[in-house]
Coordinates of C-alpha atoms in Angstrom, one line a residue:
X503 CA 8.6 43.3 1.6
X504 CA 10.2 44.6 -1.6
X505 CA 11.9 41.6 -2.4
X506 CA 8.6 39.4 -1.5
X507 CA 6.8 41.5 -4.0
X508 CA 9.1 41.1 -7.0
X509 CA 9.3 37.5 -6.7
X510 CA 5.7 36.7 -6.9
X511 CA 5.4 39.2 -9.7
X512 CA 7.8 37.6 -11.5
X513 CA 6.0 34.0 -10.9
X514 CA 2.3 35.0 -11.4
X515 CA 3.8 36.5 -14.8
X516 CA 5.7 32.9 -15.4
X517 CA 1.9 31.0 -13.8
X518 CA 4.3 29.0 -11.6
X519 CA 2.2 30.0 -9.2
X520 CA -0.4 27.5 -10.2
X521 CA 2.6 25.0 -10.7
X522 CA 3.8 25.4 -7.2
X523 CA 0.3 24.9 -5.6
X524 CA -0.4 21.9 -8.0
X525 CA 3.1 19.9 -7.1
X526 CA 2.0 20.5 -3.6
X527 CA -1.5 19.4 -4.3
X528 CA -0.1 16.1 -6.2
X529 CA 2.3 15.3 -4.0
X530 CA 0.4 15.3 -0.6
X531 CA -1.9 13.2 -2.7
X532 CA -0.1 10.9 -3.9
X533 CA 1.2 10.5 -0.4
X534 CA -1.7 9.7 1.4
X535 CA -2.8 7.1 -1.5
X536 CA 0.7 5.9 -1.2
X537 CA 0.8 5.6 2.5
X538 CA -3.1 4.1 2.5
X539 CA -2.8 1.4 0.3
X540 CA 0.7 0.0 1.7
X541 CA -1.8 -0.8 4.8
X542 CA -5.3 0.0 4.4
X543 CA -6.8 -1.8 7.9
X544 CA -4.3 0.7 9.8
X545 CA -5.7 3.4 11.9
X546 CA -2.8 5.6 11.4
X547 CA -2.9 5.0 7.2
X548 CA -6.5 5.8 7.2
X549 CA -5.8 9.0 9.4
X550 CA -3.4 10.2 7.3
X551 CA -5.4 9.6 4.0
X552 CA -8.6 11.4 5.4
X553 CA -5.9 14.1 6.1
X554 CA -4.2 14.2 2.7
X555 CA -8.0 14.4 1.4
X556 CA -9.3 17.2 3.3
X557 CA -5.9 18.7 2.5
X558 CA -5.7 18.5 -1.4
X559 CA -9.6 19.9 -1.5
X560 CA -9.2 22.8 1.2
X561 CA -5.6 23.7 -0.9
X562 CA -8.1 23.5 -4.4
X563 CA -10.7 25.9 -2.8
X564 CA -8.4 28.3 -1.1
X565 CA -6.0 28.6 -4.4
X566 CA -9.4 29.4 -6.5
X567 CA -10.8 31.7 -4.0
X568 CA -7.9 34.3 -4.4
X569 CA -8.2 33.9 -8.1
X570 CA -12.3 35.1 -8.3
X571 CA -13.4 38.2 -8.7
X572 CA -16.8 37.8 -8.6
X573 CA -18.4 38.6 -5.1
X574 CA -21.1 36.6 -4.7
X575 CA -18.9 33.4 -5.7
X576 CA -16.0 34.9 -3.2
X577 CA -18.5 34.4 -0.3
X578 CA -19.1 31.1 -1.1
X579 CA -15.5 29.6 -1.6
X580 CA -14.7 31.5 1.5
X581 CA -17.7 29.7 3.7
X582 CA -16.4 26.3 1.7
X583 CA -13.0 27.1 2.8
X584 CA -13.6 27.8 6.4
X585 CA -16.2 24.5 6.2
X586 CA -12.9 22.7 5.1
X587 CA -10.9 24.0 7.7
X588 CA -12.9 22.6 10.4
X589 CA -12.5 19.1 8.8
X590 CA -8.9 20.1 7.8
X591 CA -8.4 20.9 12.0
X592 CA -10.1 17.7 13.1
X593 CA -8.2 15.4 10.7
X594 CA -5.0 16.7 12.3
X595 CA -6.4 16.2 15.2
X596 CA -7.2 12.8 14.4
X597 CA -4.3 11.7 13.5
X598 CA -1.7 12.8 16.0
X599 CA -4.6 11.2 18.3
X600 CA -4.3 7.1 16.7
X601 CA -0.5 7.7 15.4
X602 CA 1.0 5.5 15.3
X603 CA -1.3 2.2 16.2
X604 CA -2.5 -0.3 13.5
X605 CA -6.1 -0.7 15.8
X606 CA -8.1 2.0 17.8
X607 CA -11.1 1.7 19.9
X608 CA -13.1 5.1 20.2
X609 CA -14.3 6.2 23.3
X610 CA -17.7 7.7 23.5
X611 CA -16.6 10.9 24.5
X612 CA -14.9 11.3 20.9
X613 CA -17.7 9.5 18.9
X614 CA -20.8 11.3 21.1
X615 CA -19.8 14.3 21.8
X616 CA -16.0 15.5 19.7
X617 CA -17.6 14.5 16.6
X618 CA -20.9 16.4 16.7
X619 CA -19.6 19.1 17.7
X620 CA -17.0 19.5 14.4
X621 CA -19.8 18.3 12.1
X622 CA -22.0 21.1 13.5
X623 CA -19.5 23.5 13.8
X624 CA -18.7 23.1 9.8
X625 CA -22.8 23.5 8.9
X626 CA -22.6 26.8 11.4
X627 CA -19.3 28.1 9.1
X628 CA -22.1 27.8 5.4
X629 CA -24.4 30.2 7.2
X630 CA -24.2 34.2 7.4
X631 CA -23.5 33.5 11.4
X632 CA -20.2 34.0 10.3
X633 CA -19.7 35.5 7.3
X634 CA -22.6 37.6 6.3
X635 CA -21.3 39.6 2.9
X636 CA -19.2 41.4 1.2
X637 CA -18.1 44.6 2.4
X638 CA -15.4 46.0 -0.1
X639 CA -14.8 45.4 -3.6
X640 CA -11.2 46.6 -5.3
X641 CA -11.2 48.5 -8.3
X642 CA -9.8 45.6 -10.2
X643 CA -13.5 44.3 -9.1
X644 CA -11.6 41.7 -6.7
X645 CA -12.6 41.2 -3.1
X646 CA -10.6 43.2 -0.7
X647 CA -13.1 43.1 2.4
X648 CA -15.5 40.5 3.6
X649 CA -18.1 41.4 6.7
X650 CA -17.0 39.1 9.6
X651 CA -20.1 38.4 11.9
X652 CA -20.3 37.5 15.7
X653 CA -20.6 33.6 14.7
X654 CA -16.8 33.7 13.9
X655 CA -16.0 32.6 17.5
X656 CA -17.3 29.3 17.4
X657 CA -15.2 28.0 14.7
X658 CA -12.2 29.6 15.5
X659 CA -13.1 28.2 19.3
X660 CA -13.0 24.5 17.6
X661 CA -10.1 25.3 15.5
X662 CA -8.0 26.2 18.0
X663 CA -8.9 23.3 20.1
X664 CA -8.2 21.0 17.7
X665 CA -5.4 22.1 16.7
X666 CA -3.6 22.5 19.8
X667 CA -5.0 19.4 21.3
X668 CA -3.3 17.8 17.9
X669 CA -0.2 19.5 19.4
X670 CA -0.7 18.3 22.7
X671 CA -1.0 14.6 21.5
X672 CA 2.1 15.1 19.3
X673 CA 4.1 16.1 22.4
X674 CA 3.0 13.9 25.1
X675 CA 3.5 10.7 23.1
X676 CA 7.1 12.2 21.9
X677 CA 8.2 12.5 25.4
X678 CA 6.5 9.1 26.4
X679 CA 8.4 7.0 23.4
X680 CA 11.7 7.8 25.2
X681 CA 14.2 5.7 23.2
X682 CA 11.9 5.5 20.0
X683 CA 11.7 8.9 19.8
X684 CA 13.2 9.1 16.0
X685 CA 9.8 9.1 14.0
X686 CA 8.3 11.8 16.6
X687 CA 11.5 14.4 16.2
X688 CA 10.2 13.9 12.0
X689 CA 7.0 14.4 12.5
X690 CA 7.7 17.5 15.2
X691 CA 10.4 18.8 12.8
X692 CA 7.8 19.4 9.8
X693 CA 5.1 20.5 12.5
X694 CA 7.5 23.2 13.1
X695 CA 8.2 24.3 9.4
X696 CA 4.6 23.8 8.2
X697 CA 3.3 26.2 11.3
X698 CA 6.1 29.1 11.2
X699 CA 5.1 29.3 7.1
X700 CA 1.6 29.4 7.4
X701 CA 1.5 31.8 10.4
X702 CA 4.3 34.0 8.5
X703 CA 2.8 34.0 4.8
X704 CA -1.3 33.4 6.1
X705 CA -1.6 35.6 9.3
X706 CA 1.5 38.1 10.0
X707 CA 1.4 39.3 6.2
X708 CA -2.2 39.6 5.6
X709 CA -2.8 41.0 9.4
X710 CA 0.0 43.7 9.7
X711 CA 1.6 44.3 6.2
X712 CA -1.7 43.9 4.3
X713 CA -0.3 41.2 1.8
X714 CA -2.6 38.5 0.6
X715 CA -0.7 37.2 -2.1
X716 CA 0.9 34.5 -0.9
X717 CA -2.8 32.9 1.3
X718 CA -3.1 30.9 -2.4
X719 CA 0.3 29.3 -1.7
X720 CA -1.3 27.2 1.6
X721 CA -0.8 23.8 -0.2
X722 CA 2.8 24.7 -0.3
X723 CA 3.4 25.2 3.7
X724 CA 1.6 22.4 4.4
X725 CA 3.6 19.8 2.4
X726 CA 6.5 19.5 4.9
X727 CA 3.8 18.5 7.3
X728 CA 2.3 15.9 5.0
X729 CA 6.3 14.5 3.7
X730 CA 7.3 14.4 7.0
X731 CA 4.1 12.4 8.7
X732 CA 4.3 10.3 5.8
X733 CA 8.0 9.6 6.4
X734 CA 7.6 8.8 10.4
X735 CA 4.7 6.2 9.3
X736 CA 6.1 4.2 7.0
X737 CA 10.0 5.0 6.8
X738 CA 11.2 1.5 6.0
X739 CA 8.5 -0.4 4.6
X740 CA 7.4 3.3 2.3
X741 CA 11.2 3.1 0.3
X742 CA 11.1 -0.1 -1.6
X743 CA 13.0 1.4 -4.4
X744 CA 10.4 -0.2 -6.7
X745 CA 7.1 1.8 -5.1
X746 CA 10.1 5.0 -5.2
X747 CA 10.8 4.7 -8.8
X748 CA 7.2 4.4 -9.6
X749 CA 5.7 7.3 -7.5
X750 CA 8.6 9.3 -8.9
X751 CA 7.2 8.4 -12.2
X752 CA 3.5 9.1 -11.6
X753 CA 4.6 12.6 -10.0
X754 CA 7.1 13.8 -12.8
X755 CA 4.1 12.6 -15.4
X756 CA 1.6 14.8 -13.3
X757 CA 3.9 17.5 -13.1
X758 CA 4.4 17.6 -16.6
X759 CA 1.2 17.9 -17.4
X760 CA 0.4 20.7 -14.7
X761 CA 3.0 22.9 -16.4
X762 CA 1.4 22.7 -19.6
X763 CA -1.5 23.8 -17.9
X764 CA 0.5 27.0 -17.0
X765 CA 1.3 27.7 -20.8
X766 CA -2.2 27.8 -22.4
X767 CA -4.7 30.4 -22.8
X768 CA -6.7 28.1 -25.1
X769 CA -10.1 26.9 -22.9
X770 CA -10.0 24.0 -25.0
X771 CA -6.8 23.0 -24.7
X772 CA -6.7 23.9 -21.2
X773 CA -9.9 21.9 -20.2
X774 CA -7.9 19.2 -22.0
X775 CA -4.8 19.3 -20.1
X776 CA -6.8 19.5 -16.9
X777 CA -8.7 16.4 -17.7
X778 CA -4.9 14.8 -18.7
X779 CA -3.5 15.8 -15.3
X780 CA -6.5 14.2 -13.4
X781 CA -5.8 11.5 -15.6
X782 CA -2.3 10.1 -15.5
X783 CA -3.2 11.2 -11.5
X784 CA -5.6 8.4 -11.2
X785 CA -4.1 5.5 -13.3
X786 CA -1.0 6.4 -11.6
X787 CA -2.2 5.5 -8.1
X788 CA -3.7 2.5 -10.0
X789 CA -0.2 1.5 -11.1
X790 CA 1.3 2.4 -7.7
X791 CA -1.5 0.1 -5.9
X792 CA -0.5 -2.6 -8.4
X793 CA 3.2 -2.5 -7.5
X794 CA 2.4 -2.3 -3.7
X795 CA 0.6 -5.1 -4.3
X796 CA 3.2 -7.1 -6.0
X797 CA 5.8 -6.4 -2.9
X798 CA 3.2 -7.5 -0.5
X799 CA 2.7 -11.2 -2.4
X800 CA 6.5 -11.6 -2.9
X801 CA 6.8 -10.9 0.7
X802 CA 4.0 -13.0 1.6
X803 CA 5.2 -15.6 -0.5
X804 CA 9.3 -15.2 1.0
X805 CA 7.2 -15.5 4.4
X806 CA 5.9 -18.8 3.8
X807 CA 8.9 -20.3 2.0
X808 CA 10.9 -19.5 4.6
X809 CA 7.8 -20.9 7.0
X810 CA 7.6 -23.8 4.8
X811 CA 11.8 -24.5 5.3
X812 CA 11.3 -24.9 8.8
X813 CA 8.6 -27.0 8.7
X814 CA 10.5 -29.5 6.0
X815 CA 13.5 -29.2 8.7
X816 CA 11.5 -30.1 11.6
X817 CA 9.8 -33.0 9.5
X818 CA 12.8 -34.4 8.4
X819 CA 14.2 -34.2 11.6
X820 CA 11.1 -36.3 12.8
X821 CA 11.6 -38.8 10.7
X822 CA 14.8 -39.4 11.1
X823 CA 14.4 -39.6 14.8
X824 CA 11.2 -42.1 14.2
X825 CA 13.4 -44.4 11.8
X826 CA 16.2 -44.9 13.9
X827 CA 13.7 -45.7 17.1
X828 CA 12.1 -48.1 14.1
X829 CA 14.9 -49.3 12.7
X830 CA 16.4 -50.5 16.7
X831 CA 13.3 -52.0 17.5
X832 CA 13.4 -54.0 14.0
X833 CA 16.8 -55.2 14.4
X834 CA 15.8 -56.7 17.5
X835 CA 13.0 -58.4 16.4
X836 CA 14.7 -59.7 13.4
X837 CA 17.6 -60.9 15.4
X838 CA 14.8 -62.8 17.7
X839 CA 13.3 -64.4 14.3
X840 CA 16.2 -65.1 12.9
X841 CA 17.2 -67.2 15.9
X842 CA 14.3 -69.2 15.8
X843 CA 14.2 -69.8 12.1
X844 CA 17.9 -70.9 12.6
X845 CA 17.4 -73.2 15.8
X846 CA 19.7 -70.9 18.1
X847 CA 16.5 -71.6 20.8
X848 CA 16.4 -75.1 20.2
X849 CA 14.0 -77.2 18.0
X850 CA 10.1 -75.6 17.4
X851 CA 7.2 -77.3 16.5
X852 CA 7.2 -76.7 12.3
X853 CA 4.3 -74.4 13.0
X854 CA 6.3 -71.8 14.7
X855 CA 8.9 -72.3 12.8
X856 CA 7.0 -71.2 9.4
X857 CA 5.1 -68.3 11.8
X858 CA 9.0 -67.1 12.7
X859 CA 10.2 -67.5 8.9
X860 CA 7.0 -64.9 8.0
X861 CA 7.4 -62.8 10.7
X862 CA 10.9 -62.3 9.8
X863 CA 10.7 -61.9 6.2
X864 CA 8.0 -59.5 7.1
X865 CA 10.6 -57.4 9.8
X866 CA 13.5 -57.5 6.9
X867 CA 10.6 -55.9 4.7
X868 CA 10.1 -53.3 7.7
X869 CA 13.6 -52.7 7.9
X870 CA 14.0 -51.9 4.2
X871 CA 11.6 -49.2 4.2
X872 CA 13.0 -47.5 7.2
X873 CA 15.9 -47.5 5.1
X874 CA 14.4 -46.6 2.3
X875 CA 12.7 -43.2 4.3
X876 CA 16.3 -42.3 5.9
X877 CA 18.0 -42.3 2.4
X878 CA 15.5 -40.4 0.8
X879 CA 15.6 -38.2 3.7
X880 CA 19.3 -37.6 3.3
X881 CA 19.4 -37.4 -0.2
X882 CA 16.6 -34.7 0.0
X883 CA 19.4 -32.5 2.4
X884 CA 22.1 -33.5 0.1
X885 CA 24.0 -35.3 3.5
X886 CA 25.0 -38.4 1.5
X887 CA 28.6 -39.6 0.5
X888 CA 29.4 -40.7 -2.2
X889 CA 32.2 -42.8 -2.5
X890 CA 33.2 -42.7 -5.8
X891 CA 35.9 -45.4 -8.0
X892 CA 36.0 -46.8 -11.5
X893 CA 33.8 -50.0 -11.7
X894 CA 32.9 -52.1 -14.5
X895 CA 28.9 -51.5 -14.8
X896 CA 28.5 -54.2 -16.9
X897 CA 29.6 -56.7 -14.1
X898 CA 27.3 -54.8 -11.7
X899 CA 24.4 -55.6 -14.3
X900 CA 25.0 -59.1 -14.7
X901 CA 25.5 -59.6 -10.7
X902 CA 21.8 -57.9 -10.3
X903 CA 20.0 -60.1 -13.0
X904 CA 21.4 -63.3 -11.5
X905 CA 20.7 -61.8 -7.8
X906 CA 16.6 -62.0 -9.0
X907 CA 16.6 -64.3 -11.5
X908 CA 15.0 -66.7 -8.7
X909 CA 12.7 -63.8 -8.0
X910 CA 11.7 -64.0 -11.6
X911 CA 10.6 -67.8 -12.3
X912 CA 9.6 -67.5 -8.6
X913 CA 6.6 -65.8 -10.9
X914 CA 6.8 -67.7 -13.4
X915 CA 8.7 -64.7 -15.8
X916 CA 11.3 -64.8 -18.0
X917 CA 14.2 -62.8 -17.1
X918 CA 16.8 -62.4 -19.5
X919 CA 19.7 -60.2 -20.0
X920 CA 21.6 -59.0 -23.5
X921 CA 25.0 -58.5 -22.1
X922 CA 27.1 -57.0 -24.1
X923 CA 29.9 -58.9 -26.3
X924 CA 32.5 -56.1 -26.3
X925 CA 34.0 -52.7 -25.4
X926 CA 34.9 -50.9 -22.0
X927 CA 31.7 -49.9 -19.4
X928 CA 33.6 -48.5 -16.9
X929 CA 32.4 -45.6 -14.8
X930 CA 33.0 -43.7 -12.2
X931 CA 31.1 -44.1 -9.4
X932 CA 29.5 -46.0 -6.0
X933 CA 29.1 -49.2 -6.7
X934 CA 26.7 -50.3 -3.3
X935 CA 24.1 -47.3 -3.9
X936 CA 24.4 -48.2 -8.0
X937 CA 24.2 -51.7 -7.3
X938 CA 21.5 -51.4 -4.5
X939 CA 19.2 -48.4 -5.4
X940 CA 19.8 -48.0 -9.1
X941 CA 20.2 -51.3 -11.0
X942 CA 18.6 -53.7 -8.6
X943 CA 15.4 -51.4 -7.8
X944 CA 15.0 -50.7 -11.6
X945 CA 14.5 -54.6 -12.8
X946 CA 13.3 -56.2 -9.1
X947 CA 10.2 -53.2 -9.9
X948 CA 9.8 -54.5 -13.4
X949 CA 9.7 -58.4 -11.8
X950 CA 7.2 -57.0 -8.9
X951 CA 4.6 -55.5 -11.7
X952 CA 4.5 -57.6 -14.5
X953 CA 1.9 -60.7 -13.6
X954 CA 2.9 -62.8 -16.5
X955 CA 5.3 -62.3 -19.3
X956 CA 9.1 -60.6 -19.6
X957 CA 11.3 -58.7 -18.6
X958 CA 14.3 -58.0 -20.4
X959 CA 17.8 -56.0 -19.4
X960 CA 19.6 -54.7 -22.1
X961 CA 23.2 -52.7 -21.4
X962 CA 24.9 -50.6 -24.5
X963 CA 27.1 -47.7 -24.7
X964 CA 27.4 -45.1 -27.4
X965 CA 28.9 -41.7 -27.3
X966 CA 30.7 -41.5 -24.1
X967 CA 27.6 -43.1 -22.2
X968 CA 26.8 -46.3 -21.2
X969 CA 22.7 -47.7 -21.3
X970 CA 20.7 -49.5 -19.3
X971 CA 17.2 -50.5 -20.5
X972 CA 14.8 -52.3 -18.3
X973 CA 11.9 -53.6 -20.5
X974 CA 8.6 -55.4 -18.8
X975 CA 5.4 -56.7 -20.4
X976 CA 3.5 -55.3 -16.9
X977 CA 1.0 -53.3 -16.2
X978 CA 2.5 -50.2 -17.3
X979 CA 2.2 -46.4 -16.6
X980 CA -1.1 -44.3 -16.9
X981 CA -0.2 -40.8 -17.6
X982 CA -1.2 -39.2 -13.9
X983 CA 1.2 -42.1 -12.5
X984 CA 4.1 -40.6 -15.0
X985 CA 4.1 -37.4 -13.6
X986 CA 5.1 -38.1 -10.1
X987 CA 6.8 -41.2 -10.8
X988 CA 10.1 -39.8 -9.1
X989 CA 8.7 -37.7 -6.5
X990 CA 9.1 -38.9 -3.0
X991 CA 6.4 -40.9 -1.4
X992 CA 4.4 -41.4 -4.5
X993 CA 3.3 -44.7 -5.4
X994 CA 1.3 -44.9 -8.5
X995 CA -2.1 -44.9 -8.0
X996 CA -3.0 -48.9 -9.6
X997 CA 0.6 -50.1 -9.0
X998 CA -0.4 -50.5 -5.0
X999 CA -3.0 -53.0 -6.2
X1000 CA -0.1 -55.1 -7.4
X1001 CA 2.7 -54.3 -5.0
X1002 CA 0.9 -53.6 -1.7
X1003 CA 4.2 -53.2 0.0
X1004 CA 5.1 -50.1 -2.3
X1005 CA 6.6 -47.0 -0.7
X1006 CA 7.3 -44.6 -3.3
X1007 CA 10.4 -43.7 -2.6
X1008 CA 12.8 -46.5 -4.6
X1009 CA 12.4 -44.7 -8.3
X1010 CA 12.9 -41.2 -6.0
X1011 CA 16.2 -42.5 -4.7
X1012 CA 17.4 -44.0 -7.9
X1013 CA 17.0 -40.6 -9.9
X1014 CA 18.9 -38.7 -6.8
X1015 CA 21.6 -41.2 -7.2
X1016 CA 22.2 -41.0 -10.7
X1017 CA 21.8 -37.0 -10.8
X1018 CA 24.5 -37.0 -8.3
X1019 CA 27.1 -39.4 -10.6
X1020 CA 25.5 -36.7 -13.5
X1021 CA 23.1 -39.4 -15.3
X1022 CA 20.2 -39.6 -16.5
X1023 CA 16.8 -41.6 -16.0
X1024 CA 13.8 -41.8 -17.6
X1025 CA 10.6 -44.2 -18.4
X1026 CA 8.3 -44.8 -21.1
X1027 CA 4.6 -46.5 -21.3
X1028 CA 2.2 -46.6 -23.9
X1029 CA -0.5 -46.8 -20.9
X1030 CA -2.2 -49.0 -18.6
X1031 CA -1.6 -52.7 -19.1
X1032 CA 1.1 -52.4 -22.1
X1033 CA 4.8 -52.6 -20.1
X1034 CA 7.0 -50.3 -19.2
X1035 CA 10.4 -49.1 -20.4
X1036 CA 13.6 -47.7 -18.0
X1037 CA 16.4 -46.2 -18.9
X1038 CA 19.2 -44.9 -17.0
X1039 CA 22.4 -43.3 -18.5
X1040 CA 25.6 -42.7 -17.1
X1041 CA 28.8 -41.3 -18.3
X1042 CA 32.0 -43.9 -19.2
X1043 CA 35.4 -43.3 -17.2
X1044 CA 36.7 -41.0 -19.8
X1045 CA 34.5 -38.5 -19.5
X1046 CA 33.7 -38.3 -15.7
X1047 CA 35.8 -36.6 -12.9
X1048 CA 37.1 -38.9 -9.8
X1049 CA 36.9 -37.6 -7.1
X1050 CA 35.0 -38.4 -4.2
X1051 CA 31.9 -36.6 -3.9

């Protein structure tokens, strides 16, 4: 007892005494707000932050209560203390009885009766039923005696039932978890260490050795409780090193500021540190709930990108599986048109013949877009082979322009073509998916939206690149049409007035193409009804790599 007695002389001299209570008191704090806010609609995070509460305000009162001397004031804080403890009982209670489910439904034993009884209880613990006065005062003028009356029995009757039917939950749902056992062993483990100190340094030493000094110190013994519950709640989800580093931060800041505390005799600057500490306490948890919050959105948001992943997948997978059924049943049907148009079935009436010759241009159509939707499809998953050679651009150019010139006067439109009179415009690349979705979609869309007027190609090269520019007198390019121009499946909003058979996809699968020969495209329009401008870049031979992609 020597021993005991040196040591806290030596740290009531140093005031660590008030240090050691007030990390205590910020900790279990901090831990409940911590453990609350990760998941406020759970049963067993509420529990615990009703716990943590009644905890930090019972450890205030009982730490000032052995620093008073006045006896009239000592009365009080020991009725507030005791009124405490009923709560402080219950919400241990309490929470070994949800632990550890998210939901629980009351029944009306607990709500009707349990409840009553431990607000009641607490009232009967403020009235002289249980303490009635002071019986002997020190000669320091502190409170060495207090006159315990009859009324005592009730509240230690409640205490003792809630705390050991606490205990008794603990136990039977430890043996009942069987293999999940881990987070029970914790939460038994601090049980354990919290009790033995609190019945050591709270009852043995005040009851048989007559030593009070360490009851202030109750904060302390229950922390290993309050870390290990907290621990068994949220053990995984709890350690996200970023809601660690912060609650570190927040608790050494606090700390900090408590031990100044401990250094001043000033009132002033004491009041001032105190009103510091509460401080940096509360914007602390602020900045704690903001980083919780954080986690929970970038979780939320990984959640549904990996939601939406599946969903493209099984789309995708759709469609593919619609266009080929499509793509079969158009095959056929062309095949059956085509025979007619071509007199395989004998001679038709010229009726039937022009019906066929509609139907099949209209099936062809059909077909494109299916193949249209695949490509884009593939390109999207980056399943398309490339099969890449040198070619002479300029003699893929010219091939396209004569390929629709009779689309052109078709409309009436003059179609011309500035080819160039010298140098190399060779590349490196596929020639069918240039030829097909690059320079024969950019100037057959020009022809399809320009009602009257031009269109002119134009191919240079300069720098290591060669140039294609597509220029129409149409209808042009509003600005809300510019920004989806390449997206997937998104026809400009007027251009379906003029091209009623437009998909959306063509410009989509032109720019995949030339980002994977490492081009460039891009269009221009000074608005509605004044032309457009296409330009697609690609680099010469020289400066390319060849192999197939």
């Amino acid at each position: 007892m020597a021993i005991f007695d040196s040591i806290f002389e030596v740290l009531l001299f140093q005031r660590l005494d008030l240090l050691l209570v007030g990390i205590a008191i910020a900790a279990i704090g901090l831990l409940g707000v911590v453990i609350y806010i990760n998941k406020p609609h759970s049963a067993s995070n509420k529990a615990f932050m009703m716990f943590a509460l009644v905890t930090v305000l019972w450890s205030i009162v009982n730490y000032v209560n052995y620093k008073v001397t006045s006896p009239e004031l000592v009365l009080w804080l020991l009725r507030a203390l005791i009124f405490l403890g009923v709560y402080h009982a219950f919400t241990f209670f309490h929470l070994f009885y949800v632990y550890p489910l998210e939901s629980k439904k009351y029944p009306r034993v607990y709500t009707r009766v349990l409840i009553p009884i431990v607000v009641a209880t607490s009232l009967w613990t403020l009235t002289p039923f249980v303490f009635s006065g002071i019986d002997v005062i020190a000669k320091d003028g502190s409170v060495s005696k207090t006159i315990v009356a009859p009324g005592i029995v009730l509240f230690l009757a409640v205490i003792l039932f809630l705390i050991g039917s606490g205990l008794y939950q603990l136990i039977r749902k430890m043996i009942a978890a069987r293999g999940g056992r881990s987070p029970y062993v914790i939460i038994f483990v601090g049980t354990v260490i919290t009790f033995s100190l609190l019945i050591a340094f709270n009852i043995i030493l005040p009851a048989v050795f007559l030593n009070v000094r360490y009851i202030p110190f109750g904060a302390l013994f229950i922390l290993p409780f309050a870390a290990c519950m907290a621990l068994a709640i949220y053990r995984h989800d709890l350690f996200n090193l970023k809601v660690t580093a912060t609650s570190t931060l927040v608790f050494a800041l606090a700390i900090a500021n408590l031990a100044i505390i401990t250094l001043v005799d000033d009132v002033l600057i004491l009041a001032f540190s105190l009103g510091a500490f509460v401080l940096v306490l509360a914007a602390g948890i602020l900045l704690i709930r903001g980083v919780m919050r954080e986690i929970e959105q970038r979780q939320i948001i990984e959640k549904q990108e990996k939601e939406l992943e599946v969903s493209n997948q099984q789309q995708e997978n759709l469609i593919h599986f619609i266009s080929h059924e499509v793509k079969g049943y158009l095959a056929t049907n062309a095949a059956v048109f085509s025979a007619i148009v071509e007199g395989d079935l004998g001679k038709v009436e010229p009726r039937l013949g022009d019906t066929a010759h509609s139907a099949l241009s209209e099936t062809r159509r059909g077909a494109d877009l299916v193949k249209d939707i695949l490509e884009a499809a593939n390109l999207k998953k980056g399943t398309v082979h490339f099969d890449k050679k040198e070619l002479d651009f300029a003699g893929a150019v010219s091939t396209a322009v004569e390929f629709l010139r009779s689309e052109a006067q078709e409309k009436g439109l003059a179609l011309t073509y500035d080819a160039p009179s010298s140098g190399s415009f060779v590349i490196v690349g596929d020639e069918q998916k240039l030829r097909d979705h690059v320079i024969r979609n950019i100037i057959d869309n020009s022809i399809r939206y320009t009602p009257h007027g031009s269109v002119r190609v134009m191919l240079t090269r300069s720098a290591g690149w060669v140039r294609l520019t597509v220029v129409d007198t149409g209808v042009g390019i509003t600005t809300e049409d510019m920004a989806k121009l390449f997206q997937p499946g998104s026809p400009g909003k007027d251009s379906i007035k003029v091209n009623v058979h437009s998909t959306g996809y063509g410009l989509f699968i032109a720019k995949s193409v030339i980002d994977a020969h490492g081009g460039k495209i891009w269009a221009t329009s000074e608005g509605a009804g004044k032309g457009s401008r296409f330009v697609v870049e690609l680099p010469v031979a020289s400066t390319v790599s060849r192999p197939v992609v």
